[in-house]
Amino acid sequence: MKAYRFLSEDDTSQFCHKVSEALAKGWELYGEPTYAFDASRGVMRCGQAVVKVVEGEYSPDIKLGQL
């Protein structure tokens, strides 16, 4: 099965660490990163989709962060 996650965070080094951790765990980048301004908080937000092929069948109970 191919698992999909969308990682998001404020535009800080924490976002880069989150994506780097996913890559280190075997996830692959999927598409381009996104950026948006969160007007209610006055900050830029980043997002990046990642995918990973894993054994088994899909279930909504899967903890994607643990794959």
mmCIF file of C-alpha atoms in Angstrom:
data_model
loop_
_atom_site.group_PDB
_atom_site.id
_atom_site.type_symbol
_atom_site.label_atom_id
_atom_site.label_comp_id
_atom_site.label_asym_id
_atom_site.label_seq_id
_atom_site.Cartn_x
_atom_site.Cartn_y
_atom_site.Cartn_z
ATOM 1 C CA MET A 1 0.000 0.000 0.000
ATOM 2 C CA LYS A 2 1.143 3.566 -0.559
ATOM 3 C CA ALA A 3 0.715 5.774 2.521
ATOM 4 C CA TYR A 4 0.309 9.561 2.216
ATOM 5 C CA ARG A 5 0.993 12.279 4.776
ATOM 6 C CA PHE A 6 0.868 16.061 4.601
ATOM 7 C CA LEU A 7 3.379 17.689 6.922
ATOM 8 C CA SER A 8 2.815 21.298 7.976
ATOM 9 C CA GLU A 9 4.422 23.707 10.392
ATOM 10 C CA ASP A 10 5.226 27.383 10.827
ATOM 11 C CA ASP A 11 8.016 28.561 8.498
ATOM 12 C CA THR A 12 10.862 27.797 10.906
ATOM 13 C CA SER A 13 13.641 25.237 11.074
ATOM 14 C CA GLN A 14 11.142 22.946 12.851
ATOM 15 C CA PHE A 15 9.404 22.388 9.511
ATOM 16 C CA CYS A 16 12.714 21.385 7.890
ATOM 17 C CA HIS A 17 13.416 18.988 10.764
ATOM 18 C CA LYS A 18 9.945 17.437 10.414
ATOM 19 C CA VAL A 19 10.473 16.794 6.694
ATOM 20 C CA SER A 20 14.056 15.580 7.246
ATOM 21 C CA GLU A 21 12.855 13.106 9.875
ATOM 22 C CA ALA A 22 10.229 11.733 7.487
ATOM 23 C CA LEU A 23 12.864 11.335 4.749
ATOM 24 C CA ALA A 24 15.187 9.539 7.182
ATOM 25 C CA LYS A 25 12.330 7.102 7.940
ATOM 26 C CA GLY A 26 11.909 6.217 4.257
ATOM 27 C CA TRP A 27 9.191 8.652 3.207
ATOM 28 C CA GLU A 28 9.622 10.320 -0.207
ATOM 29 C CA LEU A 29 8.676 13.843 -1.225
ATOM 30 C CA TYR A 30 5.458 14.057 -3.223
ATOM 31 C CA GLY A 31 4.941 17.230 -5.214
ATOM 32 C CA GLU A 32 6.164 20.712 -4.452
ATOM 33 C CA PRO A 33 6.175 22.351 -1.010
ATOM 34 C CA THR A 34 3.457 24.894 -0.296
ATOM 35 C CA TYR A 35 3.512 28.169 1.621
ATOM 36 C CA ALA A 36 0.625 30.207 2.944
ATOM 37 C CA PHE A 37 0.173 33.182 5.223
ATOM 38 C CA ASP A 38 -1.853 32.482 8.368
ATOM 39 C CA ALA A 39 -3.457 35.887 8.818
ATOM 40 C CA SER A 40 -5.017 35.011 12.179
ATOM 41 C CA ARG A 41 -1.569 34.316 13.658
ATOM 42 C CA GLY A 42 0.499 36.584 11.395
ATOM 43 C CA VAL A 43 2.937 33.842 10.342
ATOM 44 C CA MET A 44 3.906 31.959 7.193
ATOM 45 C CA ARG A 45 3.084 28.238 7.155
ATOM 46 C CA CYS A 46 4.838 25.536 5.123
ATOM 47 C CA GLY A 47 3.516 22.213 3.885
ATOM 48 C CA GLN A 48 4.957 19.185 2.114
ATOM 49 C CA ALA A 49 3.293 15.948 1.047
ATOM 50 C CA VAL A 50 5.234 12.709 1.484
ATOM 51 C CA VAL A 51 4.493 9.108 0.462
ATOM 52 C CA LYS A 52 5.824 5.706 1.496
ATOM 53 C CA VAL A 53 5.158 2.190 0.238
ATOM 54 C CA VAL A 54 4.450 -0.123 3.180
ATOM 55 C CA GLU A 55 3.241 -3.690 3.710
ATOM 56 C CA GLY A 56 -0.383 -4.428 4.447
ATOM 57 C CA GLU A 57 -3.805 -3.051 3.685
ATOM 58 C CA TYR A 58 -5.113 0.442 4.324
ATOM 59 C CA SER A 59 -7.042 1.042 7.538
ATOM 60 C CA PRO A 60 -8.152 4.373 9.003
ATOM 61 C CA ASP A 61 -6.596 3.178 12.280
ATOM 62 C CA ILE A 62 -3.055 3.334 10.844
ATOM 63 C CA LYS A 63 -0.803 5.753 12.713
ATOM 64 C CA LEU A 64 0.941 7.343 9.715
ATOM 65 C CA GLY A 65 3.637 8.969 11.822
ATOM 66 C CA GLN A 66 4.685 5.536 13.064
ATOM 67 C CA LEU A 67 5.216 3.989 9.612
#
